[in-house]
Amino acid sequence: MTSTDPRFGVLLSLGVAVLWALGSVVHAAAGRRIGAFGTLLWRSAFAPPLLFGTAFALHSPWPSGASAAWFAASGLVGVCLGDFLYYSALVSLGPRRTVQFTTLAPLFGASCGWLFLGEALDARALLGAALVLGASASAVWIERRALRPGSGSPAPTGSEPGRVTARGVLAAVGAAAMMGGAAVMVRQAYRAGPPADPFAAAAIRVGAASAAIWLARCFVRRPRPLGPMLADRAAMVRVGLGTLVGPFLGMLGFIGALKVLEAGLVTTLVSLA
């Protein structure tokens, strides 16, 4: 099995699902301490040095021109905007419910891939995507039925933190749309130039998003002070661990899988988290 074998892409996608599920739990805990934007902000400070350091250490060839621009654009859509919505949903809904809603990403990824890149999934892939989405929708519906209608009460003690709210659901669905669209942008980036190295591609993607996130803080009316967040040792440990398994290892796997598999199939497998 080689790095260009579709089976390798499947293994990478499944690995990303595990890593991103772990990262979601850890980052949700951090978000309840320093907020969704605070978590995203500090994650954006930790991830680029890891990715750029790895790319330089491995002497990875860097994409340029249109290819680099598409990788950067995918970062702005998927990592900057998409992850902000995702972390907002994590804090509001909790990790498990948020991951269930983001299984909508394959619909967006497959649709955009077909419309803009001409990528069509075969019958088996479409059936698999339908099964994943159906299972996720059933799980959300069953949990929603278990709550008292209109009570607005939080989840019972001992269960997952958070509750199902309209704001949380909209954030989770928006995150799924950004993830699907960004996956198609990565596929376009691979088509726009010579074969790109996943390490360098991931560094450009996360680097562009991180710069945009820190720039966005300048326009926040009353940003939370950085000092108290940095002094929250428990939150920083959680952000660091989540960054290692999510934006670093998970992102490398995601970019690598998109090199050999269609956007719709990658997002379907990743949504198994």
PDB file of C-alpha atoms in Angstrom:
ATOM      1  CA  MET A   1       0.000   0.000   0.000  1.00  0.00           C
ATOM      2  CA  THR A   2       1.504   3.315  -1.112  1.00  0.00           C
ATOM      3  CA  SER A   3       0.721   6.929  -0.210  1.00  0.00           C
ATOM      4  CA  THR A   4      -1.193   7.257  -3.499  1.00  0.00           C
ATOM      5  CA  ASP A   5      -3.308   4.144  -2.876  1.00  0.00           C
ATOM      6  CA  PRO A   6      -6.968   4.996  -2.116  1.00  0.00           C
ATOM      7  CA  ARG A   7      -6.864   2.462   0.730  1.00  0.00           C
ATOM      8  CA  PHE A   8      -4.166   4.572   2.357  1.00  0.00           C
ATOM      9  CA  GLY A   9      -6.496   7.553   2.110  1.00  0.00           C
ATOM     10  CA  VAL A  10      -9.246   5.547   3.802  1.00  0.00           C
ATOM     11  CA  LEU A  11      -6.934   4.627   6.693  1.00  0.00           C
ATOM     12  CA  LEU A  12      -5.859   8.244   7.052  1.00  0.00           C
ATOM     13  CA  SER A  13      -9.469   9.439   7.097  1.00  0.00           C
ATOM     14  CA  LEU A  14     -10.422   6.935   9.790  1.00  0.00           C
ATOM     15  CA  GLY A  15      -7.395   7.974  11.829  1.00  0.00           C
ATOM     16  CA  VAL A  16      -8.445  11.616  11.486  1.00  0.00           C
ATOM     17  CA  ALA A  17     -11.909  10.705  12.776  1.00  0.00           C
ATOM     18  CA  VAL A  18     -10.375   9.262  15.956  1.00  0.00           C
ATOM     19  CA  LEU A  19      -7.967  12.163  16.445  1.00  0.00           C
ATOM     20  CA  TRP A  20     -10.576  14.850  15.872  1.00  0.00           C
ATOM     21  CA  ALA A  21     -13.005  13.118  18.239  1.00  0.00           C
ATOM     22  CA  LEU A  22     -10.366  13.175  20.979  1.00  0.00           C
ATOM     23  CA  GLY A  23      -9.469  16.765  20.178  1.00  0.00           C
ATOM     24  CA  SER A  24     -13.132  17.779  20.374  1.00  0.00           C
ATOM     25  CA  VAL A  25     -13.491  16.452  23.904  1.00  0.00           C
ATOM     26  CA  VAL A  26     -10.315  18.161  25.111  1.00  0.00           C
ATOM     27  CA  HIS A  27     -11.051  21.475  23.399  1.00  0.00           C
ATOM     28  CA  ALA A  28     -14.637  21.479  24.683  1.00  0.00           C
ATOM     29  CA  ALA A  29     -13.257  21.316  28.225  1.00  0.00           C
ATOM     30  CA  ALA A  30     -10.918  24.214  27.460  1.00  0.00           C
ATOM     31  CA  GLY A  31     -13.734  26.205  25.861  1.00  0.00           C
ATOM     32  CA  ARG A  32     -15.833  26.015  29.003  1.00  0.00           C
ATOM     33  CA  ARG A  33     -12.970  27.723  30.850  1.00  0.00           C
ATOM     34  CA  ILE A  34     -11.765  30.387  28.408  1.00  0.00           C
ATOM     35  CA  GLY A  35     -14.550  30.492  25.801  1.00  0.00           C
ATOM     36  CA  ALA A  36     -14.773  29.272  22.214  1.00  0.00           C
ATOM     37  CA  PHE A  37     -12.833  32.188  20.734  1.00  0.00           C
ATOM     38  CA  GLY A  38     -10.162  31.993  23.460  1.00  0.00           C
ATOM     39  CA  THR A  39      -9.651  28.302  22.721  1.00  0.00           C
ATOM     40  CA  LEU A  40      -9.424  28.976  18.991  1.00  0.00           C
ATOM     41  CA  LEU A  41      -7.048  31.878  19.588  1.00  0.00           C
ATOM     42  CA  TRP A  42      -4.524  29.929  21.658  1.00  0.00           C
ATOM     43  CA  ARG A  43      -4.814  26.862  19.474  1.00  0.00           C
ATOM     44  CA  SER A  44      -3.906  29.151  16.583  1.00  0.00           C
ATOM     45  CA  ALA A  45      -0.782  30.192  18.476  1.00  0.00           C
ATOM     46  CA  PHE A  46       0.319  26.613  19.179  1.00  0.00           C
ATOM     47  CA  ALA A  47      -0.439  24.866  15.866  1.00  0.00           C
ATOM     48  CA  PRO A  48       1.582  26.854  13.266  1.00  0.00           C
ATOM     49  CA  PRO A  49       4.996  26.346  14.949  1.00  0.00           C
ATOM     50  CA  LEU A  50       4.356  22.588  15.051  1.00  0.00           C
ATOM     51  CA  LEU A  51       3.357  22.393  11.390  1.00  0.00           C
ATOM     52  CA  PHE A  52       5.936  24.799   9.977  1.00  0.00           C
ATOM     53  CA  GLY A  53       8.677  23.253  12.129  1.00  0.00           C
ATOM     54  CA  THR A  54       7.809  19.777  10.854  1.00  0.00           C
ATOM     55  CA  ALA A  55       7.658  20.924   7.223  1.00  0.00           C
ATOM     56  CA  PHE A  56      11.052  22.649   7.442  1.00  0.00           C
ATOM     57  CA  ALA A  57      12.608  19.720   9.319  1.00  0.00           C
ATOM     58  CA  LEU A  58      11.483  17.317   6.594  1.00  0.00           C
ATOM     59  CA  HIS A  59      12.549  19.718   3.800  1.00  0.00           C
ATOM     60  CA  SER A  60       9.043  19.575   2.348  1.00  0.00           C
ATOM     61  CA  PRO A  61       8.578  21.214  -1.078  1.00  0.00           C
ATOM     62  CA  TRP A  62       6.292  24.240  -0.777  1.00  0.00           C
ATOM     63  CA  PRO A  63       3.338  24.821  -3.106  1.00  0.00           C
ATOM     64  CA  SER A  64       3.209  28.165  -4.867  1.00  0.00           C
ATOM     65  CA  GLY A  65       0.936  30.307  -6.995  1.00  0.00           C
ATOM     66  CA  ALA A  66      -2.666  29.166  -7.350  1.00  0.00           C
ATOM     67  CA  SER A  67      -2.046  25.991  -5.377  1.00  0.00           C
ATOM     68  CA  ALA A  68      -0.789  27.890  -2.321  1.00  0.00           C
ATOM     69  CA  ALA A  69      -3.671  30.376  -2.642  1.00  0.00           C
ATOM     70  CA  TRP A  70      -6.254  27.584  -2.597  1.00  0.00           C
ATOM     71  CA  PHE A  71      -4.637  25.960   0.445  1.00  0.00           C
ATOM     72  CA  ALA A  72      -4.696  29.323   2.242  1.00  0.00           C
ATOM     73  CA  ALA A  73      -8.325  29.948   1.234  1.00  0.00           C
ATOM     74  CA  SER A  74      -9.332  26.527   2.511  1.00  0.00           C
ATOM     75  CA  GLY A  75      -7.758  27.444   5.835  1.00  0.00           C
ATOM     76  CA  LEU A  76      -9.750  30.675   6.069  1.00  0.00           C
ATOM     77  CA  VAL A  77     -12.997  28.835   5.337  1.00  0.00           C
ATOM     78  CA  GLY A  78     -12.467  25.559   7.187  1.00  0.00           C
ATOM     79  CA  VAL A  79     -10.050  26.379  10.011  1.00  0.00           C
ATOM     80  CA  CYS A  80     -10.821  30.041  10.750  1.00  0.00           C
ATOM     81  CA  LEU A  81     -14.576  30.357  10.223  1.00  0.00           C
ATOM     82  CA  GLY A  82     -15.442  26.662  10.392  1.00  0.00           C
ATOM     83  CA  ASP A  83     -13.565  25.970  13.616  1.00  0.00           C
ATOM     84  CA  PHE A  84     -14.960  29.071  15.301  1.00  0.00           C
ATOM     85  CA  LEU A  85     -18.464  27.764  14.606  1.00  0.00           C
ATOM     86  CA  TYR A  86     -17.368  24.276  15.661  1.00  0.00           C
ATOM     87  CA  TYR A  87     -15.952  25.407  18.997  1.00  0.00           C
ATOM     88  CA  SER A  88     -19.026  27.536  19.629  1.00  0.00           C
ATOM     89  CA  ALA A  89     -21.123  24.413  19.106  1.00  0.00           C
ATOM     90  CA  LEU A  90     -18.832  22.379  21.378  1.00  0.00           C
ATOM     91  CA  VAL A  91     -19.405  24.808  24.242  1.00  0.00           C
ATOM     92  CA  SER A  92     -23.151  25.029  23.611  1.00  0.00           C
ATOM     93  CA  LEU A  93     -24.065  21.462  22.657  1.00  0.00           C
ATOM     94  CA  GLY A  94     -21.204  19.410  24.076  1.00  0.00           C
ATOM     95  CA  PRO A  95     -18.700  17.282  22.104  1.00  0.00           C
ATOM     96  CA  ARG A  96     -20.868  14.287  21.257  1.00  0.00           C
ATOM     97  CA  ARG A  97     -23.854  16.245  19.977  1.00  0.00           C
ATOM     98  CA  THR A  98     -21.612  18.590  17.984  1.00  0.00           C
ATOM     99  CA  VAL A  99     -19.834  15.688  16.278  1.00  0.00           C
ATOM    100  CA  GLN A 100     -23.227  14.149  15.457  1.00  0.00           C
ATOM    101  CA  PHE A 101     -24.374  17.312  13.699  1.00  0.00           C
ATOM    102  CA  THR A 102     -21.127  17.720  11.783  1.00  0.00           C
ATOM    103  CA  THR A 103     -21.810  14.433  10.010  1.00  0.00           C
ATOM    104  CA  LEU A 104     -23.676  16.719   7.620  1.00  0.00           C
ATOM    105  CA  ALA A 105     -20.256  17.669   6.204  1.00  0.00           C
ATOM    106  CA  PRO A 106     -20.334  14.814   3.643  1.00  0.00           C
ATOM    107  CA  LEU A 107     -23.479  16.290   2.089  1.00  0.00           C
ATOM    108  CA  PHE A 108     -21.771  19.628   1.590  1.00  0.00           C
ATOM    109  CA  GLY A 109     -18.469  18.047   0.541  1.00  0.00           C
ATOM    110  CA  ALA A 110     -20.006  15.656  -1.964  1.00  0.00           C
ATOM    111  CA  SER A 111     -22.336  18.313  -3.397  1.00  0.00           C
ATOM    112  CA  CYS A 112     -19.592  20.920  -3.821  1.00  0.00           C
ATOM    113  CA  GLY A 113     -17.170  18.322  -5.178  1.00  0.00           C
ATOM    114  CA  TRP A 114     -19.706  17.279  -7.802  1.00  0.00           C
ATOM    115  CA  LEU A 115     -20.724  20.838  -8.730  1.00  0.00           C
ATOM    116  CA  PHE A 116     -17.277  22.427  -8.920  1.00  0.00           C
ATOM    117  CA  LEU A 117     -14.834  19.565  -9.523  1.00  0.00           C
ATOM    118  CA  GLY A 118     -16.968  16.960 -11.263  1.00  0.00           C
ATOM    119  CA  GLU A 119     -16.247  14.393  -8.535  1.00  0.00           C
ATOM    120  CA  ALA A 120     -18.978  11.767  -8.362  1.00  0.00           C
ATOM    121  CA  LEU A 121     -19.174   9.085  -5.665  1.00  0.00           C
ATOM    122  CA  ASP A 122     -20.041   5.539  -6.669  1.00  0.00           C
ATOM    123  CA  ALA A 123     -23.078   3.685  -5.343  1.00  0.00           C
ATOM    124  CA  ARG A 124     -21.209   2.068  -2.432  1.00  0.00           C
ATOM    125  CA  ALA A 125     -19.825   5.391  -1.229  1.00  0.00           C
ATOM    126  CA  LEU A 126     -23.265   7.013  -1.476  1.00  0.00           C
ATOM    127  CA  LEU A 127     -24.831   4.161   0.486  1.00  0.00           C
ATOM    128  CA  GLY A 128     -22.167   4.449   3.177  1.00  0.00           C
ATOM    129  CA  ALA A 129     -22.722   8.194   3.467  1.00  0.00           C
ATOM    130  CA  ALA A 130     -26.480   7.658   3.766  1.00  0.00           C
ATOM    131  CA  LEU A 131     -25.997   5.118   6.557  1.00  0.00           C
ATOM    132  CA  VAL A 132     -23.675   7.454   8.481  1.00  0.00           C
ATOM    133  CA  LEU A 133     -26.059  10.391   8.182  1.00  0.00           C
ATOM    134  CA  GLY A 134     -29.066   8.263   9.082  1.00  0.00           C
ATOM    135  CA  ALA A 135     -27.413   6.889  12.215  1.00  0.00           C
ATOM    136  CA  SER A 136     -26.388  10.376  13.309  1.00  0.00           C
ATOM    137  CA  ALA A 137     -29.835  11.855  12.734  1.00  0.00           C
ATOM    138  CA  SER A 138     -31.431   8.994  14.694  1.00  0.00           C
ATOM    139  CA  ALA A 139     -29.101   9.514  17.650  1.00  0.00           C
ATOM    140  CA  VAL A 140     -29.883  13.253  17.807  1.00  0.00           C
ATOM    141  CA  TRP A 141     -33.633  12.660  17.471  1.00  0.00           C
ATOM    142  CA  ILE A 142     -33.683  10.018  20.228  1.00  0.00           C
ATOM    143  CA  GLU A 143     -31.786  12.278  22.615  1.00  0.00           C
ATOM    144  CA  ARG A 144     -34.028  15.230  21.826  1.00  0.00           C
ATOM    145  CA  ARG A 145     -37.120  13.117  22.564  1.00  0.00           C
ATOM    146  CA  ALA A 146     -35.638  12.147  25.931  1.00  0.00           C
ATOM    147  CA  LEU A 147     -35.668  15.805  27.090  1.00  0.00           C
ATOM    148  CA  ARG A 148     -38.830  17.400  28.412  1.00  0.00           C
ATOM    149  CA  PRO A 149     -40.361  19.501  25.604  1.00  0.00           C
ATOM    150  CA  GLY A 150     -39.929  23.204  26.234  1.00  0.00           C
ATOM    151  CA  SER A 151     -38.254  22.722  29.600  1.00  0.00           C
ATOM    152  CA  GLY A 152     -34.971  24.316  28.541  1.00  0.00           C
ATOM    153  CA  SER A 153     -33.283  22.448  31.382  1.00  0.00           C
ATOM    154  CA  PRO A 154     -29.681  21.301  31.097  1.00  0.00           C
ATOM    155  CA  ALA A 155     -28.755  17.693  30.643  1.00  0.00           C
ATOM    156  CA  PRO A 156     -29.128  15.515  33.731  1.00  0.00           C
ATOM    157  CA  THR A 157     -26.209  15.184  36.108  1.00  0.00           C
ATOM    158  CA  GLY A 158     -23.623  12.695  34.902  1.00  0.00           C
ATOM    159  CA  SER A 159     -24.435  13.143  31.219  1.00  0.00           C
ATOM    160  CA  GLU A 160     -22.639  15.227  28.627  1.00  0.00           C
ATOM    161  CA  PRO A 161     -22.463  18.954  29.420  1.00  0.00           C
ATOM    162  CA  GLY A 162     -24.412  21.364  27.279  1.00  0.00           C
ATOM    163  CA  ARG A 163     -27.891  21.163  25.803  1.00  0.00           C
ATOM    164  CA  VAL A 164     -29.592  21.278  22.417  1.00  0.00           C
ATOM    165  CA  THR A 165     -30.245  24.927  21.464  1.00  0.00           C
ATOM    166  CA  ALA A 166     -31.032  26.625  18.164  1.00  0.00           C
ATOM    167  CA  ARG A 167     -27.822  28.649  18.364  1.00  0.00           C
ATOM    168  CA  GLY A 168     -25.731  25.556  18.984  1.00  0.00           C
ATOM    169  CA  VAL A 169     -27.390  23.612  16.172  1.00  0.00           C
ATOM    170  CA  LEU A 170     -26.883  26.461  13.688  1.00  0.00           C
ATOM    171  CA  ALA A 171     -23.225  26.711  14.685  1.00  0.00           C
ATOM    172  CA  ALA A 172     -22.718  22.958  14.243  1.00  0.00           C
ATOM    173  CA  VAL A 173     -24.441  22.877  10.838  1.00  0.00           C
ATOM    174  CA  GLY A 174     -22.443  25.919   9.741  1.00  0.00           C
ATOM    175  CA  ALA A 175     -19.238  24.190  10.814  1.00  0.00           C
ATOM    176  CA  ALA A 176     -20.218  21.150   8.735  1.00  0.00           C
ATOM    177  CA  ALA A 177     -20.812  23.358   5.689  1.00  0.00           C
ATOM    178  CA  MET A 178     -17.426  25.054   6.122  1.00  0.00           C
ATOM    179  CA  MET A 179     -15.681  21.690   6.516  1.00  0.00           C
ATOM    180  CA  GLY A 180     -17.253  20.282   3.359  1.00  0.00           C
ATOM    181  CA  GLY A 181     -16.500  23.393   1.321  1.00  0.00           C
ATOM    182  CA  ALA A 182     -12.930  23.604   2.595  1.00  0.00           C
ATOM    183  CA  ALA A 183     -12.297  19.976   1.670  1.00  0.00           C
ATOM    184  CA  VAL A 184     -13.248  20.770  -1.927  1.00  0.00           C
ATOM    185  CA  MET A 185     -10.860  23.760  -1.860  1.00  0.00           C
ATOM    186  CA  VAL A 186      -8.014  21.456  -0.787  1.00  0.00           C
ATOM    187  CA  ARG A 187      -8.814  19.136  -3.691  1.00  0.00           C
ATOM    188  CA  GLN A 188      -8.704  22.131  -6.031  1.00  0.00           C
ATOM    189  CA  ALA A 189      -5.366  23.182  -4.520  1.00  0.00           C
ATOM    190  CA  TYR A 190      -3.895  19.794  -5.412  1.00  0.00           C
ATOM    191  CA  ARG A 191      -5.170  20.200  -8.977  1.00  0.00           C
ATOM    192  CA  ALA A 192      -3.896  23.768  -9.381  1.00  0.00           C
ATOM    193  CA  GLY A 193      -0.182  22.991  -9.327  1.00  0.00           C
ATOM    194  CA  PRO A 194       2.526  20.327  -9.061  1.00  0.00           C
ATOM    195  CA  PRO A 195       1.948  17.573  -6.467  1.00  0.00           C
ATOM    196  CA  ALA A 196       2.037  19.301  -3.078  1.00  0.00           C
ATOM    197  CA  ASP A 197       3.522  17.859   0.104  1.00  0.00           C
ATOM    198  CA  PRO A 198       0.853  17.406   2.831  1.00  0.00           C
ATOM    199  CA  PHE A 199       3.158  18.791   5.548  1.00  0.00           C
ATOM    200  CA  ALA A 200       3.742  22.061   3.707  1.00  0.00           C
ATOM    201  CA  ALA A 201       0.109  22.225   2.594  1.00  0.00           C
ATOM    202  CA  ALA A 202      -1.146  21.806   6.167  1.00  0.00           C
ATOM    203  CA  ALA A 203       1.288  24.484   7.383  1.00  0.00           C
ATOM    204  CA  ILE A 204       0.039  27.002   4.788  1.00  0.00           C
ATOM    205  CA  ARG A 205      -3.591  26.159   5.531  1.00  0.00           C
ATOM    206  CA  VAL A 206      -3.307  26.505   9.309  1.00  0.00           C
ATOM    207  CA  GLY A 207      -0.872  29.426   9.087  1.00  0.00           C
ATOM    208  CA  ALA A 208      -3.262  31.524   6.991  1.00  0.00           C
ATOM    209  CA  ALA A 209      -6.170  30.716   9.289  1.00  0.00           C
ATOM    210  CA  SER A 210      -4.169  31.494  12.432  1.00  0.00           C
ATOM    211  CA  ALA A 211      -3.096  34.881  11.095  1.00  0.00           C
ATOM    212  CA  ALA A 212      -6.731  35.710  10.283  1.00  0.00           C
ATOM    213  CA  ILE A 213      -7.915  34.644  13.751  1.00  0.00           C
ATOM    214  CA  TRP A 214      -5.388  36.844  15.563  1.00  0.00           C
ATOM    215  CA  LEU A 215      -6.205  39.708  13.196  1.00  0.00           C
ATOM    216  CA  ALA A 216      -9.911  39.256  13.946  1.00  0.00           C
ATOM    217  CA  ARG A 217      -9.188  39.758  17.648  1.00  0.00           C
ATOM    218  CA  CYS A 218      -8.163  43.338  16.868  1.00  0.00           C
ATOM    219  CA  PHE A 219     -11.741  44.059  15.770  1.00  0.00           C
ATOM    220  CA  VAL A 220     -13.450  42.483  18.778  1.00  0.00           C
ATOM    221  CA  ARG A 221     -15.061  45.265  20.778  1.00  0.00           C
ATOM    222  CA  ARG A 222     -14.069  43.973  24.214  1.00  0.00           C
ATOM    223  CA  PRO A 223     -11.657  41.082  23.758  1.00  0.00           C
ATOM    224  CA  ARG A 224     -10.962  38.868  26.730  1.00  0.00           C
ATOM    225  CA  PRO A 225      -7.525  39.726  28.194  1.00  0.00           C
ATOM    226  CA  LEU A 226      -4.799  37.312  27.131  1.00  0.00           C
ATOM    227  CA  GLY A 227      -3.031  37.210  30.494  1.00  0.00           C
ATOM    228  CA  PRO A 228      -5.754  35.507  32.568  1.00  0.00           C
ATOM    229  CA  MET A 229      -6.343  32.946  29.818  1.00  0.00           C
ATOM    230  CA  LEU A 230      -2.643  32.152  29.630  1.00  0.00           C
ATOM    231  CA  ALA A 231      -2.501  31.916  33.426  1.00  0.00           C
ATOM    232  CA  ASP A 232      -5.261  29.291  33.415  1.00  0.00           C
ATOM    233  CA  ARG A 233      -2.959  26.313  33.460  1.00  0.00           C
ATOM    234  CA  ALA A 234      -5.710  23.705  33.137  1.00  0.00           C
ATOM    235  CA  ALA A 235      -7.111  25.438  30.058  1.00  0.00           C
ATOM    236  CA  MET A 236      -3.692  25.801  28.418  1.00  0.00           C
ATOM    237  CA  VAL A 237      -2.886  22.126  28.985  1.00  0.00           C
ATOM    238  CA  ARG A 238      -6.177  21.164  27.365  1.00  0.00           C
ATOM    239  CA  VAL A 239      -5.599  23.538  24.443  1.00  0.00           C
ATOM    240  CA  GLY A 240      -2.091  22.137  23.954  1.00  0.00           C
ATOM    241  CA  LEU A 241      -3.197  18.501  24.008  1.00  0.00           C
ATOM    242  CA  GLY A 242      -6.133  19.220  21.728  1.00  0.00           C
ATOM    243  CA  THR A 243      -3.859  21.060  19.299  1.00  0.00           C
ATOM    244  CA  LEU A 244      -1.456  18.129  19.142  1.00  0.00           C
ATOM    245  CA  VAL A 245      -4.098  15.550  18.246  1.00  0.00           C
ATOM    246  CA  GLY A 246      -6.393  17.823  16.204  1.00  0.00           C
ATOM    247  CA  PRO A 247      -4.840  20.689  14.214  1.00  0.00           C
ATOM    248  CA  PHE A 248      -1.444  18.968  14.047  1.00  0.00           C
ATOM    249  CA  LEU A 249      -1.784  15.187  13.627  1.00  0.00           C
ATOM    250  CA  GLY A 250      -5.405  15.294  12.501  1.00  0.00           C
ATOM    251  CA  MET A 251      -4.815  18.074   9.991  1.00  0.00           C
ATOM    252  CA  LEU A 252      -1.850  16.245   8.452  1.00  0.00           C
ATOM    253  CA  GLY A 253      -4.009  13.146   8.007  1.00  0.00           C
ATOM    254  CA  PHE A 254      -6.898  15.170   6.562  1.00  0.00           C
ATOM    255  CA  ILE A 255      -4.701  16.922   3.993  1.00  0.00           C
ATOM    256  CA  GLY A 256      -2.986  13.631   3.109  1.00  0.00           C
ATOM    257  CA  ALA A 257      -6.305  11.814   2.613  1.00  0.00           C
ATOM    258  CA  LEU A 258      -7.643  14.539   0.322  1.00  0.00           C
ATOM    259  CA  LYS A 259      -4.628  14.029  -1.908  1.00  0.00           C
ATOM    260  CA  VAL A 260      -5.904  10.603  -2.979  1.00  0.00           C
ATOM    261  CA  LEU A 261      -9.653  10.532  -2.192  1.00  0.00           C
ATOM    262  CA  GLU A 262     -12.677  12.578  -3.244  1.00  0.00           C
ATOM    263  CA  ALA A 263     -13.806  15.328  -0.857  1.00  0.00           C
ATOM    264  CA  GLY A 264     -17.189  13.678  -0.273  1.00  0.00           C
ATOM    265  CA  LEU A 265     -15.641  10.348   0.691  1.00  0.00           C
ATOM    266  CA  VAL A 266     -13.045  11.894   3.019  1.00  0.00           C
ATOM    267  CA  THR A 267     -15.643  13.993   4.831  1.00  0.00           C
ATOM    268  CA  THR A 268     -17.890  10.945   5.146  1.00  0.00           C
ATOM    269  CA  LEU A 269     -15.166   8.859   6.797  1.00  0.00           C
ATOM    270  CA  VAL A 270     -13.998  11.708   9.026  1.00  0.00           C
ATOM    271  CA  SER A 271     -17.576  12.272  10.181  1.00  0.00           C
ATOM    272  CA  LEU A 272     -17.511   8.820  11.819  1.00  0.00           C
ATOM    273  CA  ALA A 273     -15.941  10.609  14.804  1.00  0.00           C
TER     274      ALA A 273
END
